[in-house]
PDB file of C-alpha atoms in Angstrom:
ATOM      1  CA  MET A   1      18.508  12.280  13.250  1.00 48.00           C
ATOM      2  CA  ILE A   2      15.100  12.838  14.883  1.00 47.00           C
ATOM      3  CA  LEU A   3      13.342  12.500  11.537  1.00 42.00           C
ATOM      4  CA  ALA A   4      15.134   9.244  10.788  1.00 44.00           C
ATOM      5  CA  LYS A   5      14.213   7.846  14.210  1.00 46.00           C
ATOM      6  CA  CYS A   6      10.548   8.759  13.690  1.00 50.00           C
ATOM      7  CA  TYR A   7      10.595   7.049  10.314  1.00 45.00           C
ATOM      8  CA  ASN A   8      12.185   3.894  11.755  1.00 48.00           C
ATOM      9  CA  ILE A   9       9.638   3.815  14.584  1.00 49.00           C
ATOM     10  CA  THR A  10       6.845   4.098  12.026  1.00 50.00           C
ATOM     11  CA  LEU A  11       8.175   1.122  10.074  1.00 47.00           C
ATOM     12  CA  ARG A  12       8.649  -0.948  13.248  1.00 51.00           C
ATOM     13  CA  VAL A  13       5.101  -0.344  14.416  1.00 48.00           C
ATOM     14  CA  ILE A  14       3.782  -1.291  10.977  1.00 49.00           C
ATOM     15  CA  PHE A  15       5.898  -4.446  11.107  1.00 46.00           C
ATOM     16  CA  LEU A  16       4.407  -5.362  14.504  1.00 49.00           C
ATOM     17  CA  LEU A  17       0.881  -4.791  13.232  1.00 49.00           C
ATOM     18  CA  ASN A  18       1.623  -6.969  10.238  1.00 49.00           C
ATOM     19  CA  LEU A  19       3.032  -9.675  12.524  1.00 45.00           C
ATOM     20  CA  ILE A  20      -0.212  -9.610  14.544  1.00 46.00           C
ATOM     21  CA  LEU A  21      -2.166  -9.975  11.319  1.00 47.00           C
ATOM     22  CA  LEU A  22       0.099 -12.858  10.282  1.00 43.00           C
ATOM     23  CA  LEU A  23      -0.453 -14.715  13.566  1.00 42.00           C
ATOM     24  CA  GLN A  24      -4.199 -14.069  13.478  1.00 45.00           C
ATOM     25  CA  ASN A  25      -4.357 -15.422   9.926  1.00 45.00           C
ATOM     26  CA  SER A  26      -1.673 -18.103  10.162  1.00 40.00           C
ATOM     27  CA  ASN A  27      -4.217 -20.747   9.259  1.00 41.00           C
ATOM     28  CA  ALA A  28      -5.887 -18.811   6.463  1.00 40.00           C
ATOM     29  CA  PHE A  29      -3.748 -20.212   3.689  1.00 38.00           C
ATOM     30  CA  ALA A  30      -4.914 -23.716   4.613  1.00 36.00           C
ATOM     31  CA  TYR A  31      -8.434 -22.745   3.545  1.00 36.00           C
ATOM     32  CA  GLU A  32      -8.040 -20.300   0.685  1.00 36.00           C
ATOM     33  CA  HIS A  33      -7.918 -23.009  -2.014  1.00 34.00           C
ATOM     34  CA  LEU A  34     -11.662 -23.450  -1.362  1.00 32.00           C
ATOM     35  CA  PHE A  35     -12.938 -21.749  -4.490  1.00 30.00           C
ATOM     36  CA  LYS A  36     -10.941 -23.688  -7.087  1.00 31.00           C
ATOM     37  CA  GLN A  37     -10.081 -26.930  -5.351  1.00 32.00           C
ATOM     38  CA  ASP A  38     -11.833 -28.028  -2.156  1.00 34.00           C
ATOM     39  CA  SER A  39     -15.245 -26.562  -2.979  1.00 33.00           C
ATOM     40  CA  VAL A  40     -15.671 -29.424  -5.442  1.00 29.00           C
ATOM     41  CA  LEU A  41     -14.753 -31.994  -2.792  1.00 31.00           C
ATOM     42  CA  ILE A  42     -16.869 -30.355  -0.117  1.00 34.00           C
ATOM     43  CA  ARG A  43     -19.970 -30.231  -2.275  1.00 34.00           C
ATOM     44  CA  ARG A  44     -19.491 -33.779  -3.490  1.00 35.00           C
ATOM     45  CA  ASP A  45     -19.315 -35.394  -0.056  1.00 41.00           C
ATOM     46  CA  ALA A  46     -21.473 -32.873   1.819  1.00 40.00           C
ATOM     47  CA  PRO A  47     -23.873 -34.465   4.317  1.00 43.00           C
ATOM     48  CA  SER A  48     -27.630 -33.954   3.993  1.00 43.00           C
ATOM     49  CA  PRO A  49     -29.007 -31.318   3.677  1.00 37.00           C
ATOM     50  CA  LYS A  50     -26.977 -30.784   0.523  1.00 40.00           C
ATOM     51  CA  GLY A  51     -24.257 -28.202   0.876  1.00 62.00           C
ATOM     52  CA  LEU A  52     -24.372 -28.003   4.692  1.00 70.00           C
ATOM     53  CA  ARG A  53     -20.673 -28.695   5.046  1.00 66.00           C
ATOM     54  CA  TYR A  54     -19.846 -26.088   2.433  1.00 63.00           C
ATOM     55  CA  LYS A  55     -22.019 -23.464   4.142  1.00 69.00           C
ATOM     56  CA  ILE A  56     -20.441 -24.182   7.522  1.00 67.00           C
ATOM     57  CA  PHE A  57     -17.018 -23.875   5.953  1.00 66.00           C
ATOM     58  CA  MET A  58     -17.832 -20.500   4.402  1.00 62.00           C
ATOM     59  CA  LYS A  59     -19.276 -19.133   7.648  1.00 63.00           C
ATOM     60  CA  THR A  60     -16.150 -20.273   9.485  1.00 64.00           C
ATOM     61  CA  TYR A  61     -13.914 -18.451   7.046  1.00 59.00           C
ATOM     62  CA  SER A  62     -15.923 -15.234   6.875  1.00 61.00           C
ATOM     63  CA  SER A  63     -17.134 -14.869  10.484  1.00 73.00           C
ATOM     64  CA  PRO A  64     -15.379 -17.145  13.010  1.00 75.00           C
ATOM     65  CA  VAL A  65     -17.039 -15.616  16.082  1.00 78.00           C
ATOM     66  CA  THR A  66     -20.609 -16.244  14.942  1.00 81.00           C
ATOM     67  CA  ALA A  67     -19.683 -19.557  13.336  1.00 85.00           C
ATOM     68  CA  ILE A  68     -18.874 -21.346  16.610  1.00 90.00           C
ATOM     69  CA  SER A  69     -22.471 -22.197  17.588  1.00 88.00           C
ATOM     70  CA  SER A  70     -23.238 -23.328  14.029  1.00 87.00           C
ATOM     71  CA  ILE A  71     -20.225 -25.633  14.021  1.00 90.00           C
ATOM     72  CA  GLN A  72     -21.214 -27.111  17.382  1.00 92.00           C
ATOM     73  CA  GLU A  73     -24.675 -27.879  15.982  1.00 90.00           C
ATOM     74  CA  TYR A  74     -23.027 -29.365  12.894  1.00 90.00           C
ATOM     75  CA  ILE A  75     -20.865 -31.646  15.071  1.00 93.00           C
ATOM     76  CA  GLU A  76     -23.946 -32.832  17.011  1.00 93.00           C
ATOM     77  CA  LEU A  77     -25.696 -33.634  13.736  1.00 91.00           C
ATOM     78  CA  MET A  78     -22.680 -35.616  12.497  1.00 92.00           C
ATOM     79  CA  VAL A  79     -22.597 -37.588  15.771  1.00 95.00           C
ATOM     80  CA  GLN A  80     -26.267 -38.518  15.219  1.00 94.00           C
ATOM     81  CA  LYS A  81     -25.476 -39.583  11.676  1.00 92.00           C
ATOM     82  CA  ASN A  82     -22.415 -41.533  12.876  1.00 95.00           C
ATOM     83  CA  ASP A  83     -20.365 -39.644  10.266  1.00 93.00           C
ATOM     84  CA  VAL A  84     -17.000 -39.702  12.035  1.00 95.00           C
ATOM     85  CA  GLU A  85     -15.087 -38.090   9.172  1.00 94.00           C
ATOM     86  CA  SER A  86     -17.360 -35.045   9.182  1.00 92.00           C
ATOM     87  CA  GLU A  87     -17.319 -34.978  12.992  1.00 94.00           C
ATOM     88  CA  SER A  88     -13.525 -34.785  12.949  1.00 95.00           C
ATOM     89  CA  TYR A  89     -13.712 -32.109  10.288  1.00 93.00           C
ATOM     90  CA  GLY A  90     -16.151 -30.151  12.463  1.00 93.00           C
ATOM     91  CA  TYR A  91     -13.680 -30.056  15.350  1.00 96.00           C
ATOM     92  CA  HIS A  92     -11.034 -28.937  12.872  1.00 94.00           C
ATOM     93  CA  LEU A  93     -13.227 -25.948  11.927  1.00 92.00           C
ATOM     94  CA  LEU A  94     -14.064 -25.280  15.570  1.00 94.00           C
ATOM     95  CA  GLY A  95     -10.377 -25.115  16.449  1.00 95.00           C
ATOM     96  CA  TYR A  96      -9.777 -22.739  13.574  1.00 91.00           C
ATOM     97  CA  CYS A  97     -12.500 -20.403  14.905  1.00 91.00           C
ATOM     98  CA  TYR A  98     -11.149 -20.441  18.451  1.00 93.00           C
ATOM     99  CA  GLY A  99      -7.695 -19.625  17.112  1.00 92.00           C
ATOM    100  CA  LYS A 100      -9.038 -16.668  15.157  1.00 86.00           C
ATOM    101  CA  ILE A 101     -10.512 -15.156  18.312  1.00 88.00           C
ATOM    102  CA  GLY A 102      -7.408 -15.920  20.400  1.00 91.00           C
ATOM    103  CA  ASP A 103      -8.853 -18.669  22.619  1.00 95.00           C
ATOM    104  CA  TYR A 104      -5.917 -21.026  22.200  1.00 96.00           C
ATOM    105  CA  ASN A 105      -6.829 -23.423  25.022  1.00 97.00           C
ATOM    106  CA  LYS A 106     -10.141 -24.244  23.357  1.00 97.00           C
ATOM    107  CA  GLN A 107      -8.417 -24.353  19.992  1.00 97.00           C
ATOM    108  CA  LYS A 108      -5.997 -27.012  21.216  1.00 97.00           C
ATOM    109  CA  LYS A 109      -8.826 -29.083  22.745  1.00 98.00           C
ATOM    110  CA  ALA A 110     -10.788 -28.964  19.482  1.00 97.00           C
ATOM    111  CA  PHE A 111      -7.756 -29.972  17.403  1.00 97.00           C
ATOM    112  CA  LEU A 112      -6.933 -32.831  19.801  1.00 98.00           C
ATOM    113  CA  GLU A 113     -10.516 -34.080  19.566  1.00 98.00           C
ATOM    114  CA  SER A 114     -10.324 -33.953  15.779  1.00 97.00           C
ATOM    115  CA  LEU A 115      -7.098 -35.976  15.952  1.00 97.00           C
ATOM    116  CA  ARG A 116      -8.565 -38.516  18.408  1.00 98.00           C
ATOM    117  CA  ILE A 117     -11.548 -39.222  16.152  1.00 97.00           C
ATOM    118  CA  ALA A 118      -9.310 -39.536  13.110  1.00 97.00           C
ATOM    119  CA  CYS A 119      -6.888 -41.952  14.798  1.00 97.00           C
ATOM    120  CA  GLU A 120      -9.600 -44.137  16.348  1.00 97.00           C
ATOM    121  CA  ASN A 121     -11.360 -44.518  12.988  1.00 97.00           C
ATOM    122  CA  ASP A 122      -8.279 -44.875  10.777  1.00 96.00           C
ATOM    123  CA  LEU A 123      -9.018 -41.676   8.857  1.00 96.00           C
ATOM    124  CA  ARG A 124      -5.530 -41.137   7.489  1.00 96.00           C
ATOM    125  CA  LYS A 125      -6.092 -37.870   5.633  1.00 95.00           C
ATOM    126  CA  ARG A 126      -7.920 -36.340   8.557  1.00 96.00           C
ATOM    127  CA  GLU A 127      -5.163 -37.531  10.890  1.00 97.00           C
ATOM    128  CA  VAL A 128      -2.518 -35.794   8.778  1.00 97.00           C
ATOM    129  CA  SER A 129      -4.579 -32.616   8.691  1.00 96.00           C
ATOM    130  CA  ALA A 130      -5.216 -32.748  12.457  1.00 97.00           C
ATOM    131  CA  ARG A 131      -1.516 -33.121  13.243  1.00 97.00           C
ATOM    132  CA  MET A 132      -0.771 -30.077  11.104  1.00 97.00           C
ATOM    133  CA  ASP A 133      -3.603 -28.268  12.887  1.00 97.00           C
ATOM    134  CA  LEU A 134      -1.657 -28.737  16.117  1.00 97.00           C
ATOM    135  CA  GLY A 135       1.255 -27.080  14.338  1.00 97.00           C
ATOM    136  CA  VAL A 136      -1.056 -24.141  13.641  1.00 96.00           C
ATOM    137  CA  TYR A 137      -1.917 -24.012  17.351  1.00 97.00           C
ATOM    138  CA  TYR A 138       1.739 -23.905  18.416  1.00 97.00           C
ATOM    139  CA  GLU A 139       2.476 -21.314  15.747  1.00 96.00           C
ATOM    140  CA  GLY A 140      -0.370 -19.204  17.120  1.00 95.00           C
ATOM    141  CA  ILE A 141       1.080 -19.185  20.640  1.00 96.00           C
ATOM    142  CA  GLY A 142       4.565 -18.455  19.329  1.00 95.00           C
ATOM    143  CA  ASP A 143       6.177 -21.865  19.921  1.00 97.00           C
ATOM    144  CA  PHE A 144       7.694 -22.127  16.453  1.00 97.00           C
ATOM    145  CA  ASP A 145       9.911 -25.127  17.224  1.00 97.00           C
ATOM    146  CA  MET A 146       6.912 -27.246  18.267  1.00 97.00           C
ATOM    147  CA  ALA A 147       4.966 -25.955  15.265  1.00 97.00           C
ATOM    148  CA  LEU A 148       7.784 -27.032  12.974  1.00 97.00           C
ATOM    149  CA  GLU A 149       7.852 -30.472  14.618  1.00 97.00           C
ATOM    150  CA  TYR A 150       4.151 -31.042  13.883  1.00 97.00           C
ATOM    151  CA  TYR A 151       4.460 -29.670  10.349  1.00 97.00           C
ATOM    152  CA  ASP A 152       7.390 -32.037   9.713  1.00 97.00           C
ATOM    153  CA  ILE A 153       5.279 -34.954  10.967  1.00 97.00           C
ATOM    154  CA  GLY A 154       2.422 -33.889   8.708  1.00 96.00           C
ATOM    155  CA  PHE A 155       4.780 -33.590   5.764  1.00 97.00           C
ATOM    156  CA  GLU A 156       6.158 -37.121   6.190  1.00 97.00           C
ATOM    157  CA  MET A 157       2.691 -38.617   6.730  1.00 97.00           C
ATOM    158  CA  ALA A 158       1.256 -36.815   3.700  1.00 96.00           C
ATOM    159  CA  LYS A 159       4.065 -38.168   1.535  1.00 96.00           C
ATOM    160  CA  ALA A 160       3.528 -41.660   2.941  1.00 96.00           C
ATOM    161  CA  ILE A 161      -0.126 -41.691   1.837  1.00 95.00           C
ATOM    162  CA  ASN A 162       0.795 -39.942  -1.442  1.00 95.00           C
ATOM    163  CA  ASN A 163      -1.551 -37.009  -0.857  1.00 95.00           C
ATOM    164  CA  LYS A 164      -0.147 -34.130  -2.913  1.00 93.00           C
ATOM    165  CA  LEU A 165      -2.510 -31.496  -1.553  1.00 93.00           C
ATOM    166  CA  LEU A 166      -1.607 -32.201   2.078  1.00 95.00           C
ATOM    167  CA  THR A 167       2.080 -32.467   1.161  1.00 95.00           C
ATOM    168  CA  THR A 168       1.874 -29.039  -0.447  1.00 94.00           C
ATOM    169  CA  ARG A 169       0.097 -27.606   2.589  1.00 94.00           C
ATOM    170  CA  ALA A 170       2.808 -28.992   4.877  1.00 96.00           C
ATOM    171  CA  THR A 171       5.552 -27.602   2.632  1.00 96.00           C
ATOM    172  CA  ILE A 172       3.991 -24.127   2.804  1.00 95.00           C
ATOM    173  CA  ASN A 173       3.661 -24.378   6.588  1.00 96.00           C
ATOM    174  CA  ILE A 174       7.298 -25.378   6.998  1.00 97.00           C
ATOM    175  CA  GLY A 175       8.489 -22.592   4.701  1.00 96.00           C
ATOM    176  CA  ASN A 176       6.405 -20.067   6.598  1.00 95.00           C
ATOM    177  CA  ILE A 177       7.828 -21.163   9.956  1.00 96.00           C
ATOM    178  CA  TYR A 178      11.390 -20.783   8.681  1.00 97.00           C
ATOM    179  CA  LYS A 179      10.400 -17.320   7.434  1.00 96.00           C
ATOM    180  CA  VAL A 180       9.074 -16.330  10.873  1.00 94.00           C
ATOM    181  CA  LYS A 181      12.209 -17.762  12.537  1.00 94.00           C
ATOM    182  CA  GLY A 182      14.370 -15.633  10.240  1.00 95.00           C
ATOM    183  CA  GLU A 183      15.953 -18.629   8.468  1.00 96.00           C
ATOM    184  CA  TYR A 184      15.360 -17.167   5.037  1.00 96.00           C
ATOM    185  CA  ILE A 185      17.431 -19.548   2.916  1.00 95.00           C
ATOM    186  CA  LYS A 186      15.490 -22.545   4.232  1.00 96.00           C
ATOM    187  CA  ALA A 187      12.255 -20.596   3.864  1.00 96.00           C
ATOM    188  CA  LEU A 188      12.974 -19.928   0.184  1.00 96.00           C
ATOM    189  CA  GLN A 189      13.832 -23.587  -0.375  1.00 96.00           C
ATOM    190  CA  PHE A 190      10.488 -24.856   0.929  1.00 96.00           C
ATOM    191  CA  LEU A 191       8.361 -22.049  -0.484  1.00 96.00           C
ATOM    192  CA  LYS A 192       9.812 -22.436  -3.981  1.00 94.00           C
ATOM    193  CA  GLU A 193       9.209 -26.180  -3.767  1.00 95.00           C
ATOM    194  CA  ALA A 194       5.630 -25.431  -2.715  1.00 94.00           C
ATOM    195  CA  ILE A 195       4.954 -22.998  -5.541  1.00 91.00           C
ATOM    196  CA  ASN A 196       6.264 -25.519  -8.069  1.00 92.00           C
ATOM    197  CA  SER A 197       3.868 -28.120  -6.656  1.00 91.00           C
ATOM    198  CA  VAL A 198       1.003 -25.628  -6.779  1.00 88.00           C
ATOM    199  CA  LYS A 199       1.674 -24.868 -10.437  1.00 87.00           C
ATOM    200  CA  GLU A 200       2.076 -28.540 -11.328  1.00 89.00           C
ATOM    201  CA  ASN A 201      -1.139 -29.605  -9.587  1.00 86.00           C
ATOM    202  CA  LYS A 202      -3.095 -26.414 -10.309  1.00 85.00           C
ATOM    203  CA  TYR A 203      -3.915 -25.628  -6.669  1.00 82.00           C
ATOM    204  CA  ILE A 204      -4.848 -22.136  -7.804  1.00 79.00           C
ATOM    205  CA  GLY A 205      -6.027 -20.814  -4.453  1.00 76.00           C
ATOM    206  CA  TYR A 206      -2.576 -21.366  -2.936  1.00 84.00           C
ATOM    207  CA  TYR A 207      -0.849 -19.018  -5.402  1.00 88.00           C
ATOM    208  CA  ALA A 208      -1.590 -15.853  -3.431  1.00 89.00           C
ATOM    209  CA  SER A 209      -0.426 -17.098  -0.028  1.00 89.00           C
ATOM    210  CA  ILE A 210       2.842 -18.581  -1.318  1.00 93.00           C
ATOM    211  CA  SER A 211       3.580 -15.462  -3.371  1.00 94.00           C
ATOM    212  CA  TYR A 212       3.051 -13.341  -0.257  1.00 94.00           C
ATOM    213  CA  HIS A 213       5.329 -15.572   1.826  1.00 94.00           C
ATOM    214  CA  LEU A 214       8.053 -15.343  -0.833  1.00 96.00           C
ATOM    215  CA  GLY A 215       7.588 -11.587  -0.967  1.00 96.00           C
ATOM    216  CA  ASP A 216       7.949 -11.405   2.821  1.00 95.00           C
ATOM    217  CA  VAL A 217      11.287 -13.212   2.655  1.00 96.00           C
ATOM    218  CA  HIS A 218      12.666 -10.919  -0.044  1.00 96.00           C
ATOM    219  CA  GLU A 219      11.416  -7.873   1.851  1.00 94.00           C
ATOM    220  CA  GLN A 220      13.327  -9.005   4.945  1.00 94.00           C
ATOM    221  CA  LEU A 221      16.383  -9.503   2.716  1.00 95.00           C
ATOM    222  CA  GLU A 222      15.826  -5.895   1.548  1.00 94.00           C
ATOM    223  CA  ASP A 223      15.308  -6.973  -2.054  1.00 95.00           C
ATOM    224  CA  TYR A 224      12.276  -4.722  -2.400  1.00 95.00           C
ATOM    225  CA  GLN A 225      11.806  -5.014  -6.153  1.00 95.00           C
ATOM    226  CA  LYS A 226      11.662  -8.807  -5.916  1.00 96.00           C
ATOM    227  CA  ALA A 227       9.289  -8.506  -2.958  1.00 95.00           C
ATOM    228  CA  LEU A 228       7.002  -6.233  -4.978  1.00 95.00           C
ATOM    229  CA  GLU A 229       7.048  -8.694  -7.849  1.00 95.00           C
ATOM    230  CA  TYR A 230       5.815 -11.519  -5.608  1.00 95.00           C
ATOM    231  CA  TYR A 231       3.279  -9.323  -3.805  1.00 95.00           C
ATOM    232  CA  GLU A 232       1.791  -8.043  -7.058  1.00 94.00           C
ATOM    233  CA  ASN A 233       1.615 -11.559  -8.466  1.00 93.00           C
ATOM    234  CA  GLY A 234      -0.114 -12.774  -5.290  1.00 92.00           C
ATOM    235  CA  LEU A 235      -2.538  -9.857  -5.432  1.00 91.00           C
ATOM    236  CA  LYS A 236      -3.480 -10.759  -8.984  1.00 91.00           C
ATOM    237  CA  TRP A 237      -4.369 -14.324  -7.959  1.00 88.00           C
ATOM    238  CA  ALA A 238      -6.242 -13.136  -4.870  1.00 86.00           C
ATOM    239  CA  GLU A 239      -8.370 -10.834  -7.017  1.00 85.00           C
ATOM    240  CA  GLU A 240      -9.020 -13.553  -9.593  1.00 83.00           C
ATOM    241  CA  THR A 241     -10.172 -16.008  -6.930  1.00 77.00           C
ATOM    242  CA  ALA A 242     -12.301 -13.302  -5.262  1.00 71.00           C
ATOM    243  CA  ILE A 243     -10.813 -13.799  -1.780  1.00 73.00           C
ATOM    244  CA  SER A 244     -11.308 -10.413  -0.136  1.00 80.00           C
ATOM    245  CA  SER A 245      -9.072 -10.958   2.888  1.00 79.00           C
ATOM    246  CA  ARG A 246      -6.184 -12.077   0.675  1.00 84.00           C
ATOM    247  CA  THR A 247      -6.705  -9.120  -1.662  1.00 87.00           C
ATOM    248  CA  ILE A 248      -6.542  -6.750   1.306  1.00 86.00           C
ATOM    249  CA  GLU A 249      -3.433  -8.495   2.606  1.00 88.00           C
ATOM    250  CA  GLY A 250      -1.710  -8.058  -0.761  1.00 90.00           C
ATOM    251  CA  LEU A 251      -2.592  -4.364  -0.944  1.00 91.00           C
ATOM    252  CA  HIS A 252      -1.229  -3.852   2.583  1.00 89.00           C
ATOM    253  CA  LYS A 253       2.019  -5.600   1.712  1.00 92.00           C
ATOM    254  CA  ILE A 254       2.507  -3.573  -1.458  1.00 92.00           C
ATOM    255  CA  ALA A 255       1.746  -0.381   0.472  1.00 90.00           C
ATOM    256  CA  GLU A 256       4.418  -1.215   3.059  1.00 90.00           C
ATOM    257  CA  VAL A 257       7.104  -1.769   0.430  1.00 92.00           C
ATOM    258  CA  LYS A 258       6.091   1.450  -1.322  1.00 91.00           C
ATOM    259  CA  LEU A 259       6.379   3.171   2.067  1.00 86.00           C
ATOM    260  CA  ARG A 260       9.894   1.803   2.528  1.00 88.00           C
ATOM    261  CA  LEU A 261      10.723   3.233  -0.907  1.00 89.00           C
ATOM    262  CA  LYS A 262       9.112   6.545   0.158  1.00 87.00           C
ATOM    263  CA  LEU A 263       6.500   6.330  -2.608  1.00 88.00           C
ATOM    264  CA  TRP A 264       3.852   7.946  -0.431  1.00 84.00           C
ATOM    265  CA  ASN A 265       1.086   8.439  -2.995  1.00 88.00           C
ATOM    266  CA  THR A 266       1.195   4.858  -4.287  1.00 87.00           C
ATOM    267  CA  SER A 267       1.243   3.497  -0.753  1.00 86.00           C
ATOM    268  CA  TYR A 268      -1.697   5.702   0.200  1.00 85.00           C
ATOM    269  CA  HIS A 269      -3.822   4.594  -2.767  1.00 87.00           C
ATOM    270  CA  CYS A 270      -3.143   0.907  -1.993  1.00 87.00           C
ATOM    271  CA  LEU A 271      -4.298   1.382   1.595  1.00 86.00           C
ATOM    272  CA  LYS A 272      -7.388   3.329   0.543  1.00 86.00           C
ATOM    273  CA  LYS A 273      -8.340   0.580  -1.905  1.00 86.00           C
ATOM    274  CA  ALA A 274      -7.877  -2.029   0.836  1.00 83.00           C
ATOM    275  CA  ASP A 275      -9.991   0.074   3.198  1.00 80.00           C
ATOM    276  CA  SER A 276     -12.793   0.243   0.627  1.00 83.00           C
ATOM    277  CA  ILE A 277     -12.772  -3.566   0.212  1.00 82.00           C
ATOM    278  CA  SER A 278     -12.759  -4.057   4.000  1.00 72.00           C
ATOM    279  CA  LYS A 279     -15.773  -1.814   4.462  1.00 77.00           C
ATOM    280  CA  SER A 280     -17.762  -3.290   1.575  1.00 78.00           C
ATOM    281  CA  ASN A 281     -17.189  -6.822   2.920  1.00 65.00           C
ATOM    282  CA  LYS A 282     -17.640  -5.820   6.589  1.00 66.00           C
ATOM    283  CA  LEU A 283     -14.194  -7.126   7.504  1.00 59.00           C
ATOM    284  CA  LYS A 284     -13.753  -5.104  10.697  1.00 55.00           C
ATOM    285  CA  TYR A 285     -10.359  -6.495  11.728  1.00 50.00           C
ATOM    286  CA  GLN A 286      -8.773  -5.781   8.336  1.00 55.00           C
ATOM    287  CA  GLU A 287     -10.399  -2.355   8.348  1.00 50.00           C
ATOM    288  CA  ALA A 288      -8.871  -1.549  11.752  1.00 57.00           C
ATOM    289  CA  ILE A 289      -5.400  -2.666  10.645  1.00 58.00           C
ATOM    290  CA  GLY A 290      -5.765  -0.577   7.482  1.00 53.00           C
ATOM    291  CA  ASN A 291      -6.719   2.498   9.494  1.00 56.00           C
ATOM    292  CA  TYR A 292      -3.631   2.122  11.682  1.00 46.00           C
ATOM    293  CA  LYS A 293      -1.434   1.839   8.616  1.00 58.00           C
ATOM    294  CA  LEU A 294      -3.067   4.856   6.991  1.00 51.00           C
ATOM    295  CA  GLY A 295      -2.416   6.829  10.159  1.00 49.00           C
ATOM    296  CA  PHE A 296       1.255   5.896  10.247  1.00 47.00           C
ATOM    297  CA  LEU A 297       1.572   6.605   6.540  1.00 52.00           C
ATOM    298  CA  VAL A 298       0.290  10.137   7.082  1.00 49.00           C
ATOM    299  CA  VAL A 299       2.625  10.635  10.076  1.00 44.00           C
ATOM    300  CA  GLY A 300       5.586   9.228   8.164  1.00 46.00           C
ATOM    301  CA  SER A 301       4.949  11.314   5.055  1.00 46.00           C
ATOM    302  CA  VAL A 302       4.704  14.516   7.135  1.00 40.00           C
ATOM    303  CA  VAL A 303       7.794  13.766   9.254  1.00 37.00           C
ATOM    304  CA  VAL A 304      10.052  12.469   6.483  1.00 39.00           C
ATOM    305  CA  GLY A 305       8.596  14.000   3.312  1.00 43.00           C
TER     306      GLY A 305
END
């Protein structure tokens, strides 16, 4: 009885750590299509000097804390150039950074400013994106009903302007919210619709995140083999698109399922591989999470095994 309780506590703590990671990275999937999809768009319409927008984007994704001052300078430059679309986009990135460091008040202000600029200048695509950004904000503070409301608005607006990429993003967001709320049937409905859209439109960078979301649902339904199938498929796409944080996430998810199945050695090797990637890419947060999971794996294997 004591051993079983220790094992259950181990799994619960790992679940809580994973939930923290999910909330910290709730907006990550909105950016991970960079390498195969948006990088082309960003480079094409980047303001002078060439590639500035792309570089700001990459710094935001890799190091949100140090990116804030760079983004503020970028916004000032766009104001001088009277480039309202890029100014709105800058506030979008700024809000993302504040969310990553847990400053949700500043995140909301940045997202609202992005929305204001978009609405005043009839920038429809940016308006749709900004409204979904507010959904990200509410998701970050745990108000899932408000998040769903903004994602639904974004979904309808994206369909109205016939923007498939934004429609797909909204569909993923909605599916993820239903997953977090524990409404797994609805989650599967939206996530399967999203993955079909991704395949049809070749939004390659989205494959990993949707596969992970689908795996999460099946793991909660205790269909561990199906969960592993989705996690391993997502990991493959993360590795092919060279997105380190997504690769680490996939390895962590696979390790957790292996732990549930009491496959200690396989779980351990997944976590060690993730730890190596975290260290080589100086991803301190992912490294810390990995160390916690390694610690609980060792405790669990000693207590139960």
